Amino acid sequence: MDLHGLFKPKNFAVIGISLTNERHPANVIYNKNKFRLRAEVFPVNDRGGLYQGEKVYASILDIPGKIDLAVIATRSEMVPKMVTDSIRAGVKGAVVISGGFAESGNKDLQDRLVSIAKEADFPFIGPNCLGIYSHPFYDTFFIPSERMIRPEKGGVALISQSGGILVDHMVKLAGEGVGLSKAISIGNKALIGEIELLEYFAQDPETNVIAFYIEGFGKREGREFILKAEGCGKPVVALKAGKTPMGIRAVASHTAAMAGDYEVFSSVLAQYGVVEAKDEYELIPFCEVFCCYRGSIGGNIGIITGSGGHGALAVDTCLSHGLSVPALADSDQIEIRQRISPRIQAISSLRNPVDLTGSAVDEDFVNTAKFLSEREEIDCLLILLLPYLPGISSDLGARLSQIYRQTGKPIIAYVPHVDKFMMFVEGFQLNQIPVSHSIEEAVHMAEALRRHQPC
Amino acid sequence: MLTREMREILLTSKETGWVLEPQAKRFFSLAGLEVPRYFLAGQIEEAVRFAKSIGYPVVAKVVSPKVIHKSEKNGVEVGIGNERQLMGTFDRLSKIEGFAGVLIEEMVSGVELIIGAKNDFQFGPVILLGLGGTWAEIYQDVVLRMAPLMQKDIDSMKRCLRARPLLEGYRGAEPVDSEKLNKLLLTLSDLVMSLEHDFESIDLNPVICNSSRCVIADARIMLKNFTISPITTQSHRGEGIF
């Protein structure tokens, strides 16, 4: 099934426009696309008439010229006819916003919709969803323009069973400066679900990371998903809701009791190197780190900091997450000592974590990072940066990113996120070095890189 | 890989919905896995005769289609050291509901593991390895992998277990026979892939592993309940063994 028409339509029809209710989802979708995104969009309502001075078409079949996509927000019982009309009009796909299908007991209606679409090889998203955010072409979220937070254009494709969770994570991506390629709320995923979108985004040149919020798979769909994710060549990150055990029968075996839905989900993801975000606090940083690095790492971390306390906390967190912080050989420590400023040579602690002290300058961080990046026994560097140290400048992010480009060894930075220090944060971020809000988050990012391989 | 006798064991258990211990053990021994030497005794004299032939101590377990978790019904006695104890035990077990005989087995010692399988709705057959025995569910030290297993999956299962030192020989104990454990996991993986339309879950608990053997000391196969999952029979008609 060809999904291209869904994401880059040249024009589209919004079916179900209300002539009386401005808050109707169809009206919100029509207005935002027409006025904000300047999309070529046509209103449809079977009663015809005028809406904001524009002709309302009684059917998608009446619109002159070829229409790429139908956005359907009518009453549920009308939807099969609207899809049939769209197919007859030669439309390439649809987004069905309307609810009132399987989620409210109308499984038959949903099945009828699916069989109509399947017969015509006609892709549709939904029903019961917010649909597609495909910047700058269009978006079908029935959220008024002024309330939308729009992440920058970037490499993350975000796919969610829940519309609310999707919008929430778009807000968070925007807040972190992590760019989005597409966002899709799949709702009841009657025809197109996680597997089909995974296949599409694996091929999409604009997408580097494919992130999912998953409530549950259909029968055996988890198996298909995981095998496709493993072979798709891009990092796949998944956040699962519904972790508590349910539905275990009283006579169940020990195995069935211990292998609950979530335990199996989590284990199989790890087995195939699909990165599980354990909670909402992990999903966004994981997207950020995989936008910068597509590969995976071993578990040996090199830590560079200007504060002994930061180094100690980072070591504790690494160890509790199963990562190692290997001590540097004496010869390596002597080598680093020769490369750093004379005034910190005597006071630095160079064993790993490397504490360059509060008197360190940019040059000390750069030289140490360069040396550690070249060590085979180190898989990833954590730079715990304290922007309030007097010798540090906001050039550091750019300079460290050069080291990554030369050596290929991932660097993860921690910088406190307050307005005063945002220039430091951006110095890293804009140069494709992921930046965490906390020491713990930096370690989680490193752990995500390690989890991105079969366990 | 299912022999005719293996299929028959499953077919005859269809009504109960699960395969009782003696038949389940026979099933796995037909698959080439090791089970303790055992004898299903209907009469006390048979039990005594078998125990004498393999030598004490022995284990006695109740066999009853009404009892899924034997230890919960006090239906297992280990370390029976002589004929008098065995007769007392037989007498006690014979009073348990649904009594269909007593299984007399040789005692095997070693690390107690649970090895199981579940037919997961979303992912299909998965295999479980964990610290076993009566308290398996309390320790919850288990690792799950989707079947079919490859050798790298088995290596990672053993590596990820908290009880890993027990497998590798803790405090001077000899390590368990790794090859035998691998074989057991791989065989179970093959079995569940061929049984995927028929089984719901499998418990091999405990599997007793020592430096030379990995013995399935108890086994149970829960079959799919066809009355509550008609989708299976419709969509996979003819694929299952039933």
XYZ file of C-alpha atoms in Angstrom:
697
model
C 0.000 0.000 0.000
C 1.486 3.331 -1.086
C 1.402 5.860 1.762
C 3.136 8.740 -0.005
C -0.148 10.462 -0.827
C -0.919 10.691 2.871
C 2.094 12.751 3.807
C 2.736 15.186 0.983
C -0.612 16.037 -0.581
C -0.640 18.943 -3.025
C -4.211 19.659 -2.020
C -6.967 18.093 0.014
C -10.632 18.165 0.870
C -12.020 18.507 4.382
C -15.248 16.549 4.476
C -17.801 17.401 7.126
C -17.387 21.188 7.349
C -20.117 22.692 9.519
C -21.849 25.846 8.347
C -23.001 26.627 11.881
C -20.452 25.291 14.351
C -17.046 26.972 14.129
C -15.593 24.576 16.689
C -16.360 21.512 14.618
C -13.114 19.570 14.056
C -13.520 19.865 10.281
C -13.722 23.668 10.538
C -10.662 23.884 12.770
C -8.707 21.692 10.357
C -9.900 23.646 7.327
C -9.112 27.044 8.811
C -5.666 26.287 10.120
C -4.560 24.744 6.853
C -6.060 27.469 4.707
C -4.914 30.482 6.680
C -1.800 29.394 8.490
C -0.262 26.820 6.183
C -1.672 28.341 3.001
C -2.605 24.885 1.781
C -4.967 24.330 -1.130
C -7.963 22.985 0.732
C -11.591 22.455 -0.261
C -14.594 22.333 2.106
C -17.147 19.556 1.647
C -20.597 19.170 3.182
C -23.428 17.239 1.578
C -25.734 20.258 1.961
C -23.429 22.512 -0.075
C -23.661 26.282 0.422
C -21.011 28.849 1.247
C -18.460 28.836 4.047
C -16.520 32.042 4.651
C -17.433 33.075 1.145
C -16.019 29.883 -0.380
C -18.124 27.352 -2.225
C -18.849 24.251 -0.157
C -18.921 21.151 -2.343
C -21.703 18.664 -1.747
C -19.357 15.805 -2.537
C -15.647 15.322 -3.058
C -16.644 14.143 -6.542
C -17.828 17.686 -7.370
C -14.481 19.371 -6.783
C -12.902 20.293 -10.116
C -9.405 18.911 -10.673
C -7.588 16.132 -8.947
C -7.617 15.901 -5.156
C -4.748 14.147 -3.372
C -6.231 13.511 0.033
C -9.504 13.436 1.951
C -9.753 14.453 5.588
C -13.007 13.010 6.873
C -14.695 14.357 9.996
C -18.333 13.450 9.456
C -20.609 11.311 11.637
C -19.283 7.756 11.739
C -22.138 6.184 9.762
C -21.368 8.545 6.832
C -17.680 7.633 6.688
C -17.888 4.507 4.479
C -19.714 6.512 1.808
C -17.178 9.343 2.032
C -14.352 6.850 1.592
C -16.132 5.241 -1.372
C -16.594 8.690 -2.975
C -12.937 9.524 -2.343
C -11.850 6.317 -4.033
C -14.081 7.128 -7.015
C -12.622 10.640 -7.165
C -9.135 9.149 -7.516
C -7.920 10.436 -4.151
C -4.677 8.829 -2.921
C -5.616 8.370 0.726
C -7.650 9.593 3.673
C -7.410 10.601 7.288
C -10.525 9.598 9.214
C -10.851 11.882 12.220
C -14.368 10.741 13.134
C -14.910 8.580 16.203
C -17.764 6.160 16.789
C -16.166 2.956 15.500
C -14.613 -0.007 17.308
C -13.780 2.187 20.319
C -17.484 2.606 21.020
C -18.595 -0.880 20.079
C -19.171 -0.333 16.346
C -16.718 -2.943 15.182
C -18.895 -3.866 12.175
C -18.843 -0.325 10.839
C -15.075 -0.234 11.202
C -14.708 -3.599 9.472
C -16.855 -2.358 6.596
C -14.606 0.681 6.230
C -11.509 -1.500 6.192
C -12.886 -3.846 3.568
C -13.867 -0.942 1.279
C -10.365 0.504 1.575
C -8.563 -2.809 1.196
C -10.456 -3.660 -1.940
C -9.373 -0.402 -3.542
C -5.843 -0.502 -2.075
C -6.704 2.833 -0.498
C -4.717 3.844 2.595
C -6.355 5.657 5.484
C -5.237 6.682 8.963
C -7.636 6.286 11.889
C -10.502 6.328 12.547
C -10.844 8.120 15.867
C -7.577 10.033 15.647
C -5.942 13.423 15.288
C -4.322 12.228 12.088
C -1.190 13.584 10.478
C 1.180 16.433 11.175
C 3.348 16.796 8.115
C 5.023 20.151 8.315
C 4.950 22.305 6.202
C 2.443 20.589 3.947
C -0.516 20.276 6.256
C -1.798 18.991 9.553
C -5.115 17.432 10.462
C -4.986 17.986 14.219
C -8.158 19.709 15.305
C -6.198 22.057 17.500
C -6.425 25.742 16.572
C -3.248 27.195 15.073
C -2.590 29.524 17.965
C -2.564 26.587 20.393
C -0.193 24.396 18.413
C 3.414 24.109 19.463
C 5.402 23.249 16.361
C 8.730 21.491 16.705
C 11.306 22.415 14.113
C 11.692 20.287 11.025
C 13.963 17.400 11.904
C 14.629 13.697 11.966
C 12.103 12.211 14.405
C 8.963 10.445 13.188
C 6.569 10.134 16.117
C 3.707 7.642 15.953
C 1.162 7.381 18.730
C -1.965 5.441 19.500
C -3.041 8.383 21.653
C -3.543 11.828 20.159
C -3.081 13.572 23.492
C 0.246 11.865 24.155
C 1.364 12.785 20.651
C 0.627 16.491 21.070
C 2.255 16.461 24.497
C 5.433 14.976 23.093
C 5.472 17.477 20.246
C 5.473 20.213 22.900
C 8.386 18.497 24.617
C 10.327 17.993 21.374
C 9.899 21.677 20.601
C 11.073 22.560 24.108
C 14.219 20.494 23.620
C 14.917 21.796 20.148
C 14.561 18.292 18.706
C 13.171 18.333 15.179
C 10.235 16.340 13.860
C 9.775 14.841 10.400
C 6.149 13.699 10.861
C 3.761 13.011 13.701
C 0.890 10.590 13.329
C -1.960 9.795 15.671
C -3.193 6.389 14.511
C -6.288 6.114 16.698
C -8.053 2.796 16.159
C -5.378 1.857 13.564
C -8.025 -0.042 11.629
C -5.973 -0.307 8.444
C -2.649 1.413 9.021
C -0.863 0.789 12.270
C 2.614 0.727 13.713
C 3.928 -1.908 11.290
C 2.901 -0.115 8.094
C 4.251 3.211 9.366
C 7.481 1.599 10.506
C 7.958 0.308 6.958
C 7.191 3.716 5.491
C 9.513 5.681 7.778
C 12.311 3.156 7.394
C 12.392 4.320 3.759
C 11.669 8.006 4.384
C 14.879 9.987 3.775
C 13.748 12.775 6.099
C 13.432 10.449 9.103
C 16.385 9.304 11.230
C 14.596 7.998 14.322
C 11.213 6.264 14.499
C 9.515 6.702 17.873
C 6.321 5.004 19.035
C 3.859 5.336 21.850
C 2.216 1.909 21.961
C -0.748 0.750 24.002
C -0.888 -2.749 22.571
C -0.519 -4.817 19.453
C -3.074 -7.057 17.807
C -2.674 -10.815 17.683
C 0.915 -11.667 16.738
C 1.504 -8.127 15.444
C 4.210 -7.595 18.048
C 6.283 -10.333 16.426
C 5.954 -8.804 12.978
C 6.721 -5.333 14.324
C 9.863 -6.418 16.122
C 11.259 -8.353 13.172
C 10.661 -5.373 10.867
C 12.128 -2.940 13.410
C 15.268 -5.012 13.757
C 15.935 -4.971 10.045
C 14.847 -1.403 9.301
C 18.278 0.203 9.616
C 17.127 3.119 11.772
C 16.883 3.440 15.551
C 13.395 2.563 16.779
C 12.320 3.841 20.207
C 9.124 2.660 21.902
C 7.226 3.770 24.991
C 4.636 1.266 26.210
C 1.596 2.036 28.292
C -0.256 -0.643 30.227
C 2.553 -2.160 32.226
C 0.499 -3.618 35.033
C -0.467 -7.277 34.824
C -3.986 -8.078 33.802
C -6.106 -10.954 32.746
C -4.002 -13.758 34.171
C -6.247 -16.716 34.806
C -6.347 -18.317 38.208
C -5.075 -21.664 36.916
C -2.279 -20.099 34.909
C 1.148 -21.671 35.055
C 4.169 -20.088 36.754
C 5.474 -19.130 33.348
C 2.250 -17.420 32.311
C 2.164 -15.614 35.647
C 5.713 -14.317 35.295
C 5.636 -13.627 31.560
C 2.974 -10.918 31.613
C 2.194 -8.786 28.559
C 4.608 -6.053 29.536
C 7.435 -8.352 30.612
C 7.306 -10.057 27.231
C 7.108 -6.739 25.382
C 10.079 -5.295 27.214
C 12.199 -8.446 26.884
C 11.531 -8.906 23.183
C 12.385 -5.267 22.456
C 15.718 -5.727 24.212
C 16.325 -9.025 22.432
C 16.052 -7.292 19.060
C 17.759 -3.988 19.909
C 14.630 -1.864 19.759
C 15.119 0.789 22.411
C 12.437 0.877 25.056
C 11.839 4.221 26.721
C 10.720 3.109 30.169
C 8.731 6.266 30.836
C 7.808 9.612 29.340
C 11.015 11.156 30.694
C 13.099 8.864 28.519
C 11.313 9.137 25.195
C 12.367 12.665 24.257
C 16.041 12.406 25.313
C 16.254 9.089 23.463
C 14.896 10.739 20.327
C 17.467 13.496 20.792
C 20.421 11.154 21.202
C 19.430 9.022 18.197
C 19.009 12.105 16.035
C 22.714 12.663 16.614
C 23.987 9.067 16.657
C 22.475 6.163 14.769
C 24.802 3.434 15.955
C 25.158 1.592 19.224
C 27.931 1.553 21.819
C 29.514 -0.825 24.298
C 29.089 0.006 27.963
C 32.373 1.798 28.782
C 31.918 5.446 29.609
C 34.521 8.185 29.904
C 33.447 11.092 32.094
C 34.912 14.601 31.913
C 33.802 17.249 34.356
C 34.892 20.337 36.231
C 33.456 19.145 39.521
C 34.368 16.083 41.537
C 30.814 15.743 42.836
C 29.366 15.610 39.335
C 31.891 12.951 38.420
C 31.031 10.864 41.488
C 27.279 11.068 40.898
C 27.734 10.180 37.243
C 29.787 7.104 38.154
C 27.111 5.938 40.602
C 24.407 6.361 37.974
C 26.447 4.609 35.289
C 27.088 1.626 37.539
C 23.482 1.346 38.636
C 22.499 1.221 34.949
C 24.998 -1.495 34.153
C 27.484 0.807 32.447
C 31.204 0.785 33.346
C 33.550 3.668 34.004
C 36.940 2.032 33.443
C 39.933 3.522 35.253
C 42.525 5.013 32.910
C 45.983 3.482 32.862
C 48.723 5.462 34.604
C 50.385 6.121 31.262
C 47.157 7.613 29.936
C 46.823 9.819 32.968
C 50.385 11.079 32.473
C 49.551 11.804 28.838
C 46.449 13.825 29.757
C 48.369 15.726 32.424
C 50.839 16.861 29.780
C 48.030 18.144 27.565
C 46.154 20.266 30.111
C 46.920 23.765 31.403
C 49.849 23.914 33.858
C 47.709 25.521 36.517
C 45.384 22.528 36.772
C 47.994 19.817 36.271
C 48.579 19.341 39.972
C 44.965 19.619 41.115
C 43.124 17.571 38.472
C 42.027 14.011 39.052
C 42.566 12.030 35.863
C 41.614 8.458 36.621
C 38.089 8.527 35.084
C 35.977 10.315 35.956
C 38.355 13.025 34.809
C 37.858 16.069 37.046
C 39.543 19.047 35.446
C 38.458 21.273 38.370
C 36.762 24.641 38.371
C 39.883 26.280 37.009
C 39.739 24.425 33.685
C 39.365 26.286 30.388
C 37.848 25.209 27.038
C 41.202 23.955 25.826
C 41.452 21.507 28.734
C 38.052 19.984 27.952
C 38.837 19.780 24.249
C 42.268 18.184 24.714
C 41.009 15.663 27.254
C 37.972 14.775 25.145
C 40.172 14.310 22.107
C 42.501 11.992 23.995
C 39.683 9.902 25.483
C 37.858 9.719 22.164
C 40.876 8.006 20.704
C 41.010 5.344 23.432
C 39.593 2.003 22.420
C 38.537 1.169 25.968
C 36.101 4.113 25.995
C 32.853 3.800 24.007
C 31.169 7.103 24.771
C 32.033 10.385 26.508
C 29.902 12.205 29.039
C 30.854 15.850 29.378
C 29.360 17.345 32.520
C 29.634 21.025 31.809
C 29.230 23.733 34.399
C 28.700 26.991 32.506
C 29.378 29.010 35.639
C 33.052 28.029 35.632
C 34.880 31.221 34.670
C 37.219 29.643 32.101
C 34.482 28.001 30.014
C 32.966 29.560 26.891
C 29.942 28.769 24.795
C 32.233 27.733 21.937
C 32.836 24.445 23.665
C 29.912 22.580 22.082
C 31.045 23.418 18.569
C 34.642 22.471 19.331
C 33.702 19.151 20.940
C 31.423 18.273 18.029
C 34.473 18.497 15.772
C 36.080 15.776 17.869
C 33.066 13.549 17.354
C 33.236 14.102 13.628
C 36.917 13.187 13.588
C 36.781 10.129 15.838
C 33.177 8.915 15.542
C 32.941 8.469 19.298
C 29.619 9.723 20.681
C 29.676 12.626 23.128
C 26.779 13.433 25.456
C 26.730 16.715 27.352
C 25.031 17.770 30.534
C 24.326 21.476 30.894
C 21.855 22.926 33.419
C 18.902 24.204 31.361
C 18.233 27.721 32.595
C 17.776 30.769 30.396
C 21.146 32.198 31.327
C 22.957 29.111 30.021
C 20.936 28.406 26.893
C 23.761 29.646 24.706
C 25.903 26.806 26.058
C 23.086 24.326 25.484
C 22.628 25.458 21.907
C 26.368 25.403 21.325
C 26.092 21.648 21.695
C 22.638 21.068 20.278
C 23.072 23.069 17.095
C 26.251 21.127 16.458
C 24.488 17.781 16.833
C 25.697 16.918 20.327
C 22.805 15.804 22.559
C 22.422 17.757 25.796
C 20.727 16.455 28.923
C 18.955 18.291 31.729
C 20.543 16.206 34.447
C 23.435 13.888 35.090
C 20.995 11.003 35.263
C 19.489 11.854 31.899
C 22.949 11.972 30.313
C 23.541 8.442 31.608
C 20.132 7.349 30.277
C 21.089 8.669 26.861
C 24.282 6.616 26.934
C 22.275 3.617 28.046
C 19.900 4.106 25.117
C 22.862 3.932 22.734
C 23.944 0.713 24.388
C 20.438 -0.778 24.263
C 20.306 -0.163 20.532
C 21.662 -3.623 19.752
C 20.363 -7.127 20.261
C 20.733 -8.202 23.885
C 9.569 -32.833 15.086
C 6.527 -34.278 16.840
C 6.412 -38.062 16.825
C 3.144 -39.953 16.601
C 3.276 -40.762 20.312
C 3.863 -37.113 21.173
C 0.826 -36.103 19.151
C -1.215 -38.767 20.876
C -0.230 -37.484 24.298
C -1.506 -34.035 23.353
C -4.674 -35.396 21.775
C -5.619 -37.482 24.780
C -5.071 -34.482 27.071
C -7.349 -32.246 25.045
C -10.322 -32.813 27.296
C -8.564 -31.939 30.552
C -6.968 -28.925 28.853
C -3.533 -29.773 30.190
C -1.035 -32.600 30.045
C -0.506 -34.320 33.368
C 2.970 -34.785 34.751
C 3.706 -38.395 33.747
C 2.517 -37.843 30.170
C 4.270 -34.477 29.972
C 7.515 -36.080 31.070
C 7.079 -38.848 28.547
C 6.471 -36.143 25.948
C 9.734 -34.369 26.726
C 11.715 -37.579 26.964
C 10.439 -38.436 23.474
C 11.847 -35.070 22.388
C 15.244 -36.263 23.578
C 15.350 -34.486 26.947
C 16.245 -36.051 30.236
C 13.669 -36.799 32.933
C 14.265 -38.635 36.217
C 13.756 -42.371 36.219
C 10.130 -42.692 37.224
C 7.256 -45.086 37.609
C 3.560 -44.355 37.866
C 2.284 -46.578 40.664
C -1.401 -47.262 41.120
C -0.774 -49.698 43.982
C 1.423 -49.329 46.994
C 3.275 -52.591 46.180
C 4.300 -51.268 42.748
C 5.664 -48.126 44.367
C 7.729 -50.109 46.830
C 9.057 -52.441 44.140
C 10.189 -49.542 41.902
C 11.781 -47.621 44.789
C 13.757 -50.710 45.746
C 14.965 -51.174 42.180
C 16.327 -47.594 41.805
C 17.350 -47.266 45.468
C 16.350 -44.724 48.126
C 15.989 -41.773 48.559
C 13.074 -41.246 46.173
C 10.458 -38.587 45.434
C 6.712 -39.301 45.496
C 4.176 -37.033 43.784
C 0.444 -37.225 43.502
C -1.038 -37.559 40.006
C -4.493 -36.016 39.736
C -6.294 -34.151 36.942
C -7.755 -31.971 39.729
C -4.364 -30.777 40.966
C -2.340 -28.387 38.855
C -0.019 -27.039 41.550
C 0.895 -30.182 43.502
C 2.856 -28.468 46.249
C -0.142 -26.281 47.076
C -2.080 -29.475 47.872
C 0.843 -30.959 49.787
C 1.125 -33.458 46.960
C 4.925 -33.791 46.777
C 7.255 -35.579 49.179
C 11.004 -35.463 48.549
C 13.793 -37.372 50.259
C 11.809 -40.481 51.138
C 14.539 -42.627 52.731
C 12.929 -46.028 53.282
C 10.012 -48.326 52.608
C 8.085 -47.367 55.753
C 8.176 -43.642 54.834
C 7.166 -44.447 51.279
C 4.132 -46.439 52.379
C 3.031 -43.639 54.714
C 3.397 -41.097 51.951
C 1.500 -43.249 49.450
C -1.315 -43.588 51.887
C -1.488 -39.815 52.437
C -1.317 -38.922 48.728
C -4.016 -41.430 47.817
C -6.523 -39.322 49.793
C -6.039 -36.235 47.577
C -8.941 -35.281 45.327
C -8.919 -36.901 41.895
C -6.141 -39.341 42.901
C -4.926 -41.264 39.845
C -1.704 -42.741 41.152
C 1.647 -41.821 42.663
C 4.690 -40.966 40.636
C 7.823 -42.446 42.180
C 11.061 -40.844 40.991
C 14.760 -40.882 41.624
C 16.085 -37.869 43.589
C 18.283 -35.563 41.523
C 20.209 -32.758 43.158
C 21.541 -29.562 41.639
C 20.442 -26.008 40.822
C 16.678 -25.744 40.464
C 15.672 -23.770 37.392
C 12.343 -22.986 35.800
C 12.244 -23.251 32.033
C 8.948 -22.394 30.463
C 7.138 -21.162 27.422
C 4.135 -18.971 26.835
C 2.129 -18.395 23.721
C 1.941 -14.632 23.919
C -0.975 -12.902 22.218
C 1.179 -10.131 20.733
C 4.484 -11.930 20.153
C 3.653 -15.630 19.807
C 5.819 -18.263 21.512
C 8.301 -16.933 24.061
C 10.719 -18.884 26.257
C 11.431 -18.218 29.918
C 14.493 -19.158 31.951
C 14.665 -18.454 35.659
C 15.479 -19.508 39.133
C 13.022 -22.302 39.760
C 11.326 -24.329 42.415
C 8.331 -23.623 44.570
C 9.388 -20.010 45.154
C 10.009 -19.115 41.516
C 7.258 -16.524 41.547
C 8.610 -14.911 44.699
C 12.146 -14.455 43.390
C 10.931 -13.453 39.905
C 14.454 -13.938 38.602
C 13.500 -14.716 35.028
C 14.607 -13.833 31.522
C 12.290 -13.967 28.515
C 13.120 -14.271 24.831
C 10.994 -14.654 21.745
C 11.247 -18.086 20.116
C 12.781 -19.471 18.016
C 15.931 -19.052 20.113
C 19.360 -18.762 18.605
C 22.521 -19.591 20.488
C 23.168 -15.892 21.118
C 19.744 -15.608 22.759
C 20.539 -18.513 25.063
C 23.895 -16.989 25.981
C 22.231 -13.693 26.775
C 19.480 -15.386 28.821
C 22.068 -17.053 31.016
C 24.075 -13.822 31.255
C 21.068 -11.732 32.266
C 19.931 -14.008 35.090
C 20.679 -12.673 38.570
C 21.267 -16.287 39.577
C 23.975 -16.598 36.924
C 26.711 -17.356 39.517
C 24.728 -20.460 40.504
C 25.024 -21.727 36.940
C 28.708 -20.956 36.809
C 29.547 -22.740 40.052
C 29.032 -20.678 43.175
C 31.372 -21.075 46.155
C 33.204 -24.115 44.976
C 30.214 -25.917 43.451
C 30.780 -27.325 39.995
C 29.235 -25.335 37.143
C 26.119 -26.808 35.594
C 26.422 -28.653 32.296
C 26.070 -25.759 29.903
C 25.690 -27.909 26.812
C 22.806 -29.844 28.353
C 21.093 -26.616 29.372
C 21.562 -25.206 25.854
C 20.124 -28.356 24.356
C 17.100 -28.204 26.621
C 16.378 -24.578 25.712
C 16.856 -25.166 21.996
C 14.681 -28.284 22.025
C 11.920 -26.471 23.891
C 12.207 -23.591 21.422
C 11.787 -25.981 18.481
C 8.886 -27.703 20.204
C 6.948 -24.529 20.923
C 7.355 -23.345 17.363
C 5.754 -26.558 16.136
C 3.108 -26.387 18.868
C 2.295 -22.728 18.484
C -1.302 -23.323 17.506
C -1.901 -25.779 20.305
C -0.237 -24.725 23.541
C -0.929 -21.933 25.944
C 1.976 -22.327 28.337
C 4.559 -24.849 29.443
C 6.211 -25.126 32.849
C 9.284 -27.249 33.342
C 9.741 -26.559 37.029
C 12.023 -27.505 38.465
C 14.620 -28.446 35.942
C 17.469 -29.737 38.085
C 20.876 -28.985 36.615
C 24.214 -30.225 37.882
C 27.627 -30.758 36.359
C 26.531 -33.719 34.250
C 22.763 -33.557 33.803
C 19.807 -31.248 33.219
C 16.766 -33.199 34.366
C 13.152 -32.144 33.949
C 11.852 -33.001 37.412
C 8.345 -31.712 36.777
C 6.523 -30.729 33.624
C 3.139 -29.388 32.677
C 1.722 -28.359 29.321
C -1.346 -26.129 29.321
C -3.210 -26.527 26.053
C -5.197 -23.888 24.237
C -8.797 -23.811 25.237
C -10.614 -24.073 21.963
C -13.970 -23.122 23.387
C -12.694 -19.656 24.292
C -10.399 -18.948 21.358
C -12.366 -19.704 18.194
C -10.150 -17.310 16.176
C -7.334 -19.812 16.403
C -9.323 -22.661 14.982
C -10.752 -20.538 12.200
C -7.710 -18.650 11.024
C -5.299 -21.513 11.365
C -7.568 -24.377 10.476
C -5.580 -27.451 9.703
C -2.283 -26.021 10.891
C -2.521 -27.285 14.442
C -2.182 -30.848 15.461
C -5.792 -31.233 16.574
